């Protein structure tokens, strides 16, 4: 078992993230196995705190959201909304003593677009810096 | 609509601490509109409480359900089939909802998860303001549809105090002066002369002078 597999990362990503098609998704699932659960969303603004909370409650050690860059959201405000919801959810988990770092957010860059695989690597690195979640242990 | 805000999680955890099987009960009406106790917020609170319990190694059952209206008996009765499973209900209804459940199910402790705040309106997304005190004798027609009872910080009925400045109330520049709004609006209607009237002190007996109020309508009864 690789060190990645000792944690589970729930990765929600906007469908406009570069190189995030079905094939790339399968590659990631193969690479990280049970260490990653991928959820594509039509727009990160559709994500609600309950999605993040349920992932943390049910299986995830860490949850990450990857949005399209600010200013290029196809639904105009989606990524801004996602940011506020992440903040709200962080406040909720902090209130029960769970580290706020268990909810991460990466806002894509317009000038320097990054593929889903690279985002996943960065998110996984940050996931591994945290101990397993006390919710599941 | 009745507005409310969720209590701090520590306070909620303390209130439910003696119980092992808890139903988190939302209401899909007013408290859903003000994002305090609707289906979403109920699911969030239940999930948060389950996580907190797991982190502390507590062996508790926490489930959730949302009624269309927690303050109407026809909906509260829907708990009849399931309530026996729980030894406490944590309600996200307003104070009226909590009490409606308590009154129908006298064997089960009902705990409030939200602080009921005020009668108000949704001014914008995520922004609610108080607009009525339920005084029992509405005077809005005198004041251009703006309530000095609820919206003037001093509940003045005969014009502004001396503190109104640039349309703002002296208690806080974030608060619009109700009397400034009233004068603007009546001016627009050419009805400023209405303010020549002297309005006597409000008769508060119509609010709670006779204890808790009730409305009985025979035409609405079975
Ligand atoms: S006058 Fe009374 S009933 Fe009318 S809006 Fe004001 S507080 Fe409410
Ligand atoms: S400034 Fe206006 S709203 Fe505030 S107390 Fe005076 S009259 Fe009422």
Short mmCIF file of C-alpha atoms and ligand atoms in Angstrom, two decimals:
data_model
loop_
_atom_site.label_atom_id
_atom_site.label_comp_id
_atom_site.label_asym_id
_atom_site.label_seq_id
_atom_site.Cartn_x
_atom_site.Cartn_y
_atom_site.Cartn_z
CA UNK A 1 0.00 0.00 0.00
CA UNK A 2 1.48 3.39 -0.98
CA UNK A 3 1.32 6.24 1.49
CA UNK A 4 -1.38 7.87 -0.67
CA UNK A 5 -3.69 4.96 -0.05
CA UNK A 6 -3.70 5.51 3.69
CA UNK A 7 -5.89 8.56 3.27
CA UNK A 8 -8.94 9.17 1.18
CA UNK A 9 -9.26 12.38 -0.75
CA UNK A 10 -12.66 13.44 -2.09
CA UNK A 11 -11.96 15.63 -5.08
CA UNK A 12 -14.77 17.70 -6.53
CA UNK A 13 -13.84 19.44 -9.74
CA UNK A 14 -15.53 21.77 -12.15
CA UNK A 15 -16.02 20.13 -15.55
CA UNK A 16 -14.16 23.03 -17.16
CA UNK A 17 -10.87 22.13 -15.50
CA UNK A 18 -8.43 21.32 -18.34
CA UNK A 19 -7.79 17.65 -19.17
CA UNK A 20 -10.58 16.38 -16.96
CA UNK A 21 -12.35 14.02 -19.33
CA UNK A 22 -13.34 10.44 -18.68
CA UNK A 23 -9.96 9.00 -19.71
CA UNK A 24 -7.98 11.29 -17.44
CA UNK A 25 -10.35 10.45 -14.64
CA UNK A 26 -9.82 6.73 -15.11
CA UNK A 27 -6.05 7.25 -15.15
CA UNK A 28 -6.27 9.00 -11.80
CA UNK A 29 -8.44 6.30 -10.31
CA UNK A 30 -5.91 3.74 -11.44
CA UNK A 31 -3.01 5.73 -10.05
CA UNK A 32 -4.45 6.45 -6.59
CA UNK A 33 -6.86 3.52 -6.19
CA UNK A 34 -8.97 3.85 -3.04
CA UNK A 35 -7.07 6.95 -2.05
CA UNK A 36 -9.14 9.17 -4.28
CA UNK A 37 -12.82 9.64 -5.03
CA UNK A 38 -13.52 11.93 -7.95
CA UNK A 39 -16.70 13.92 -8.43
CA UNK A 40 -17.19 16.08 -11.45
CA UNK A 41 -19.64 18.98 -11.09
CA UNK A 42 -21.10 21.11 -13.89
CA UNK A 43 -20.16 24.20 -11.88
CA UNK A 44 -18.42 24.47 -8.51
CA UNK A 45 -21.15 26.92 -7.46
CA UNK A 46 -23.52 23.95 -7.32
CA UNK A 47 -21.62 22.47 -4.41
CA UNK A 48 -23.25 22.93 -1.05
CA UNK A 49 -21.71 22.56 2.41
CA UNK A 50 -23.73 19.37 2.86
CA UNK A 51 -21.80 17.66 0.03
CA UNK A 52 -18.50 18.44 1.72
CA UNK A 53 -19.75 17.49 5.17
CA UNK A 54 -21.17 14.15 4.03
CA UNK A 55 -17.92 13.27 2.29
CA UNK A 56 -15.98 14.01 5.49
CA UNK A 57 -18.51 12.12 7.57
CA UNK A 58 -18.75 9.06 5.40
CA UNK A 59 -15.35 8.33 3.94
CA UNK A 60 -12.98 11.22 3.27
CA UNK A 61 -10.01 12.39 5.30
CA UNK A 62 -9.80 15.52 3.19
CA UNK A 63 -12.07 17.20 0.64
CA UNK A 64 -10.82 19.40 -2.16
CA UNK A 65 -12.67 21.55 -4.65
CA UNK A 66 -11.07 22.60 -7.88
CA UNK A 67 -12.80 25.46 -9.60
CA UNK A 68 -12.32 27.21 -12.89
CA UNK A 69 -10.42 30.53 -12.65
CA UNK A 70 -12.18 33.55 -11.18
CA UNK A 71 -13.70 35.64 -13.93
CA UNK A 72 -14.06 32.77 -16.41
CA UNK A 73 -16.86 30.80 -14.75
CA UNK A 74 -19.39 29.86 -17.41
CA UNK A 75 -22.12 30.47 -14.89
CA UNK A 76 -20.48 33.78 -13.97
CA UNK A 77 -20.41 33.54 -10.17
CA UNK A 78 -20.03 29.82 -9.51
CA UNK A 79 -16.46 29.80 -8.27
CA UNK A 80 -17.02 32.84 -6.03
CA UNK A 81 -19.98 31.09 -4.49
CA UNK A 82 -17.96 27.94 -4.00
CA UNK A 83 -15.38 29.96 -2.07
CA UNK A 84 -18.01 31.27 0.35
CA UNK A 85 -19.42 27.81 0.87
CA UNK A 86 -15.99 26.41 1.56
CA UNK A 87 -15.51 29.10 4.19
CA UNK A 88 -18.86 28.31 5.76
CA UNK A 89 -18.09 24.57 5.84
CA UNK A 90 -14.66 25.21 7.31
CA UNK A 91 -16.29 27.20 10.11
CA UNK A 92 -18.64 24.29 10.78
CA UNK A 93 -15.92 21.67 11.01
CA UNK A 94 -13.77 24.00 13.13
CA UNK A 95 -16.69 24.24 15.57
CA UNK A 96 -16.37 20.51 16.30
CA UNK A 97 -12.58 20.56 16.45
CA UNK A 98 -11.79 19.22 13.00
CA UNK A 99 -8.86 20.90 11.22
CA UNK A 100 -9.99 23.44 8.61
CA UNK A 101 -7.23 22.15 6.31
CA UNK A 102 -9.44 19.12 5.72
CA UNK A 103 -11.34 21.26 3.25
CA UNK A 104 -9.14 22.60 0.50
CA UNK A 105 -9.85 24.71 -2.49
CA UNK A 106 -7.80 25.36 -5.58
CA UNK A 107 -8.87 28.11 -7.94
CA UNK A 108 -7.62 27.39 -11.43
CA UNK A 109 -5.47 30.00 -13.13
CA UNK A 110 -6.53 31.59 -16.39
CA UNK A 111 -2.97 32.44 -17.45
CA UNK A 112 -1.48 29.14 -16.42
CA UNK A 113 -4.08 26.40 -16.84
CA UNK A 114 -3.34 23.24 -14.88
CA UNK A 115 -4.59 19.78 -15.71
CA UNK A 116 -6.78 17.73 -13.40
CA UNK A 117 -3.92 15.29 -12.85
CA UNK A 118 -1.62 18.06 -11.62
CA UNK A 119 -4.34 19.46 -9.39
CA UNK A 120 -4.94 15.99 -7.99
CA UNK A 121 -1.24 15.58 -7.23
CA UNK A 122 -1.14 18.90 -5.38
CA UNK A 123 -4.30 18.06 -3.45
CA UNK A 124 -2.96 14.62 -2.56
CA UNK A 125 0.31 16.12 -1.29
CA UNK A 126 -1.65 18.41 1.01
CA UNK A 127 -3.87 15.52 2.08
CA UNK A 128 -0.88 13.47 3.15
CA UNK A 129 0.39 16.26 5.35
CA UNK A 130 -2.63 15.69 7.62
CA UNK A 131 -3.12 12.69 9.88
CA UNK A 132 -6.03 10.34 9.13
CA UNK A 133 -9.35 11.91 10.03
CA UNK A 134 -10.46 11.48 13.65
CA UNK A 135 -13.98 10.97 12.29
CA UNK A 136 -12.98 7.56 10.91
CA UNK A 137 -10.41 6.57 13.52
CA UNK B 1 -41.78 35.17 7.71
CA UNK B 2 -40.27 34.17 11.04
CA UNK B 3 -36.48 34.28 11.06
CA UNK B 4 -33.97 32.46 13.18
CA UNK B 5 -30.33 31.50 13.47
CA UNK B 6 -28.74 28.27 14.52
CA UNK B 7 -27.37 28.11 18.04
CA UNK B 8 -23.64 27.49 18.48
CA UNK B 9 -22.73 23.84 18.08
CA UNK B 10 -21.28 23.60 21.61
CA UNK B 11 -24.57 24.75 23.11
CA UNK B 12 -26.47 22.21 21.00
CA UNK B 13 -24.08 19.41 21.96
CA UNK B 14 -24.51 20.26 25.62
CA UNK B 15 -28.32 20.19 25.34
CA UNK B 16 -28.40 16.81 23.59
CA UNK B 17 -25.67 15.24 25.73
CA UNK B 18 -28.05 13.18 27.93
CA UNK B 19 -29.67 11.49 24.91
CA UNK B 20 -28.64 8.55 22.77
CA UNK B 21 -31.20 8.47 19.97
CA UNK B 22 -31.87 11.87 18.52
CA UNK B 23 -34.11 13.03 15.71
CA UNK B 24 -32.94 16.29 14.13
CA UNK B 25 -36.15 17.85 12.89
CA UNK B 26 -36.26 20.61 10.28
CA UNK B 27 -39.08 22.74 8.95
CA UNK B 28 -39.40 23.55 5.26
CA UNK B 29 -41.21 26.87 5.72
CA UNK B 30 -39.98 30.18 7.24
CA UNK B 31 -36.76 28.81 8.71
CA UNK B 32 -35.93 27.25 5.35
CA UNK B 33 -36.37 30.62 3.65
CA UNK B 34 -33.92 32.19 6.10
CA UNK B 35 -31.50 29.24 5.69
CA UNK B 36 -31.61 28.31 9.37
CA UNK B 37 -33.70 25.16 9.62
CA UNK B 38 -34.78 23.84 6.21
CA UNK B 39 -33.93 20.47 4.75
CA UNK B 40 -30.38 21.48 3.85
CA UNK B 41 -29.55 22.99 7.22
CA UNK B 42 -31.10 20.02 8.99
CA UNK B 43 -28.93 17.60 7.03
CA UNK B 44 -25.86 19.75 7.74
CA UNK B 45 -26.51 19.89 11.45
CA UNK B 46 -27.20 16.16 11.68
CA UNK B 47 -24.01 15.35 9.77
CA UNK B 48 -21.96 17.74 11.94
CA UNK B 49 -23.34 16.23 15.13
CA UNK B 50 -22.66 12.69 13.92
CA UNK B 51 -19.07 13.64 13.13
CA UNK B 52 -18.62 15.30 16.51
CA UNK B 53 -20.00 12.20 18.22
CA UNK B 54 -17.71 9.87 16.25
CA UNK B 55 -14.69 12.01 17.10
CA UNK B 56 -15.50 11.66 20.79
CA UNK B 57 -16.30 7.96 20.50
CA UNK B 58 -19.90 8.51 21.58
CA UNK B 59 -22.36 5.80 20.69
CA UNK B 60 -25.40 7.76 19.52
CA UNK B 61 -27.96 7.51 16.77
CA UNK B 62 -28.62 10.81 15.02
CA UNK B 63 -31.13 10.87 12.19
CA UNK B 64 -32.93 13.67 10.42
CA UNK B 65 -36.28 14.53 8.96
CA UNK B 66 -37.86 17.74 7.70
CA UNK B 67 -41.57 18.50 7.97
CA UNK B 68 -43.28 20.84 5.54
CA UNK B 69 -44.46 22.92 8.50
CA UNK B 70 -43.52 22.22 12.06
CA UNK B 71 -46.09 24.60 13.53
CA UNK B 72 -49.10 22.89 11.92
CA UNK B 73 -50.50 19.81 13.60
CA UNK B 74 -51.49 18.14 10.34
CA UNK B 75 -47.78 17.91 9.53
CA UNK B 76 -46.49 17.25 13.04
CA UNK B 77 -48.72 14.18 13.26
CA UNK B 78 -46.54 12.60 10.57
CA UNK B 79 -43.99 11.95 13.32
CA UNK B 80 -46.39 9.55 14.96
CA UNK B 81 -44.94 6.49 13.23
CA UNK B 82 -41.31 7.21 13.96
CA UNK B 83 -41.06 9.19 17.16
CA UNK B 84 -40.86 6.16 19.45
CA UNK B 85 -37.49 5.34 18.03
CA UNK B 86 -35.95 8.45 19.59
CA UNK B 87 -35.37 9.65 23.11
CA UNK B 88 -35.12 13.33 22.11
CA UNK B 89 -36.00 15.63 19.21
CA UNK B 90 -33.66 18.46 18.26
CA UNK B 91 -35.85 20.92 16.42
CA UNK B 92 -34.78 23.51 13.88
CA UNK B 93 -38.28 24.95 13.76
CA UNK B 94 -39.02 28.39 15.17
CA UNK B 95 -40.24 28.63 18.76
CA UNK B 96 -43.78 27.93 17.57
CA UNK B 97 -42.68 24.78 15.76
CA UNK B 98 -40.75 23.48 18.76
CA UNK B 99 -43.79 23.98 20.98
CA UNK B 100 -46.20 22.41 18.51
CA UNK B 101 -44.10 19.24 18.52
CA UNK B 102 -43.73 19.36 22.32
CA UNK B 103 -47.46 19.69 22.75
CA UNK B 104 -48.28 16.73 20.50
CA UNK B 105 -45.58 14.40 21.79
CA UNK B 106 -45.52 14.92 25.50
CA UNK B 107 -43.28 11.94 26.29
CA UNK B 108 -40.27 13.09 24.27
CA UNK B 109 -38.03 16.04 25.19
CA UNK B 110 -37.92 18.66 22.39
CA UNK B 111 -34.79 20.77 22.23
CA UNK B 112 -34.48 24.01 20.24
CA UNK B 113 -31.54 24.16 17.84
CA UNK B 114 -32.21 27.67 16.61
CA UNK B 115 -32.79 31.03 18.24
CA UNK B 116 -35.99 32.51 16.83
CA UNK B 117 -35.31 36.12 15.95
CA UNK B 118 -37.95 38.29 14.29
CA UNK B 119 -40.76 38.76 11.78
CA UNK B 120 -39.09 39.99 8.69
CA UNK B 121 -38.54 39.96 4.99
CA UNK B 122 -35.88 38.59 2.68
CA UNK B 123 -34.37 41.77 1.29
CA UNK B 124 -31.73 40.04 -0.78
CA UNK B 125 -29.98 36.68 -0.94
CA UNK B 126 -28.59 36.06 2.53
CA UNK B 127 -30.04 39.29 3.93
CA UNK B 128 -33.08 39.44 6.20
CA UNK B 129 -34.49 42.45 7.99
CA UNK B 130 -37.01 42.92 10.77
CA UNK B 131 -40.16 44.63 9.56
CA UNK B 132 -43.06 43.87 11.91
CA UNK B 133 -43.52 43.39 15.64
CA UNK B 134 -46.96 41.81 15.36
CA UNK B 135 -48.47 44.65 17.37
CA UNK B 136 -52.06 43.52 16.69
CA UNK B 137 -53.18 46.91 15.34
CA UNK B 138 -51.49 47.63 12.04
CA UNK B 139 -50.86 51.32 11.25
CA UNK B 140 -48.92 50.94 8.02
CA UNK B 141 -51.51 52.89 6.01
CA UNK B 142 -50.68 56.02 8.00
CA UNK B 143 -46.98 55.75 7.36
CA UNK B 144 -46.66 54.94 3.69
CA UNK B 145 -46.19 51.23 4.28
CA UNK B 146 -43.14 51.67 6.53
CA UNK B 147 -43.55 50.55 10.12
CA UNK B 148 -42.23 52.97 12.75
CA UNK B 149 -43.07 50.45 15.46
CA UNK B 150 -40.69 47.83 14.12
CA UNK B 151 -38.25 49.94 12.15
CA UNK B 152 -37.73 53.12 14.16
CA UNK B 153 -35.27 52.23 16.90
CA UNK B 154 -37.25 54.34 19.37
CA UNK B 155 -40.68 53.30 18.07
CA UNK B 156 -41.62 56.95 17.57
CA UNK B 157 -45.06 57.53 16.06
CA UNK B 158 -44.94 61.30 15.58
CA UNK B 159 -41.91 62.08 13.48
CA UNK B 160 -38.20 61.55 13.82
CA UNK B 161 -36.04 62.13 16.85
CA UNK B 162 -33.25 64.68 16.54
CA UNK B 163 -30.66 62.04 15.72
CA UNK B 164 -31.58 61.21 12.15
CA UNK B 165 -28.64 62.10 9.91
CA UNK B 166 -28.32 61.69 6.14
CA UNK B 167 -31.15 59.21 6.21
CA UNK B 168 -29.44 57.08 8.83
CA UNK B 169 -30.53 56.22 12.35
CA UNK B 170 -28.44 57.56 15.18
CA UNK B 171 -28.10 54.14 16.78
CA UNK B 172 -26.05 52.89 13.86
CA UNK B 173 -25.19 54.36 10.47
CA UNK B 174 -25.93 50.97 8.89
CA UNK B 175 -29.58 51.35 9.87
CA UNK B 176 -31.82 53.49 7.73
CA UNK B 177 -33.92 55.99 9.67
CA UNK B 178 -37.48 54.72 9.39
CA UNK B 179 -38.79 58.26 9.66
CA UNK B 180 -36.61 59.48 6.83
CA UNK B 181 -38.09 56.69 4.71
CA UNK B 182 -41.62 57.53 5.83
CA UNK B 183 -41.23 61.22 4.98
CA UNK B 184 -39.68 60.42 1.58
CA UNK B 185 -42.48 58.05 0.75
CA UNK B 186 -45.34 60.26 1.87
CA UNK B 187 -43.78 63.16 -0.05
CA UNK B 188 -43.83 61.01 -3.15
CA UNK B 189 -47.53 60.33 -2.66
CA UNK B 190 -48.23 64.01 -1.91
CA UNK B 191 -49.52 62.84 1.47
CA UNK B 192 -47.12 64.49 3.85
CA UNK B 193 -50.03 66.28 5.51
CA UNK B 194 -50.94 62.94 7.09
CA UNK B 195 -48.20 63.64 9.54
CA UNK B 196 -50.16 66.62 10.87
CA UNK B 197 -52.15 64.05 12.81
CA UNK B 198 -51.00 63.33 16.32
CA UNK B 199 -50.84 59.62 16.93
CA UNK B 200 -51.47 58.70 20.55
CA UNK B 201 -49.23 56.23 22.35
CA UNK B 202 -49.70 52.77 20.99
CA UNK B 203 -52.26 50.57 22.67
CA UNK B 204 -50.09 47.59 23.55
CA UNK B 205 -53.05 45.71 25.03
CA UNK B 206 -53.63 44.50 21.47
CA UNK B 207 -50.24 42.83 21.52
CA UNK B 208 -49.90 40.84 24.71
CA UNK B 209 -51.97 42.70 27.24
CA UNK B 210 -54.28 39.71 27.60
CA UNK B 211 -51.54 37.08 27.75
CA UNK B 212 -50.71 34.80 24.83
CA UNK B 213 -52.88 35.71 21.86
CA UNK B 214 -55.02 33.42 19.80
CA UNK B 215 -57.17 33.70 16.71
CA UNK B 216 -60.36 31.69 16.48
CA UNK B 217 -62.14 31.52 13.12
CA UNK B 218 -65.26 29.43 13.06
CA UNK B 219 -65.49 29.63 9.28
CA UNK B 220 -62.16 27.82 9.10
CA UNK B 221 -63.07 25.10 11.53
CA UNK B 222 -64.45 21.64 10.81
S1 LIG C 1 -47.92 48.55 12.71
FE1 LIG C 1 -47.89 46.68 13.94
S2 LIG C 1 -48.72 45.07 12.61
FE2 LIG C 1 -48.25 46.83 11.30
S3 LIG C 1 -46.17 46.37 10.54
FE3 LIG C 1 -45.94 47.62 12.40
S4 LIG C 1 -45.74 46.18 14.08
FE4 LIG C 1 -46.52 45.04 12.32
S1 LIG C 2 -32.88 58.29 13.88
FE1 LIG C 2 -34.82 57.77 12.86
S2 LIG C 2 -35.03 55.54 13.11
FE2 LIG C 2 -33.44 56.20 14.52
S3 LIG C 2 -34.50 56.52 16.41
FE3 LIG C 2 -34.47 58.53 15.40
S4 LIG C 2 -36.33 58.62 14.20
FE4 LIG C 2 -36.11 56.49 14.82
#
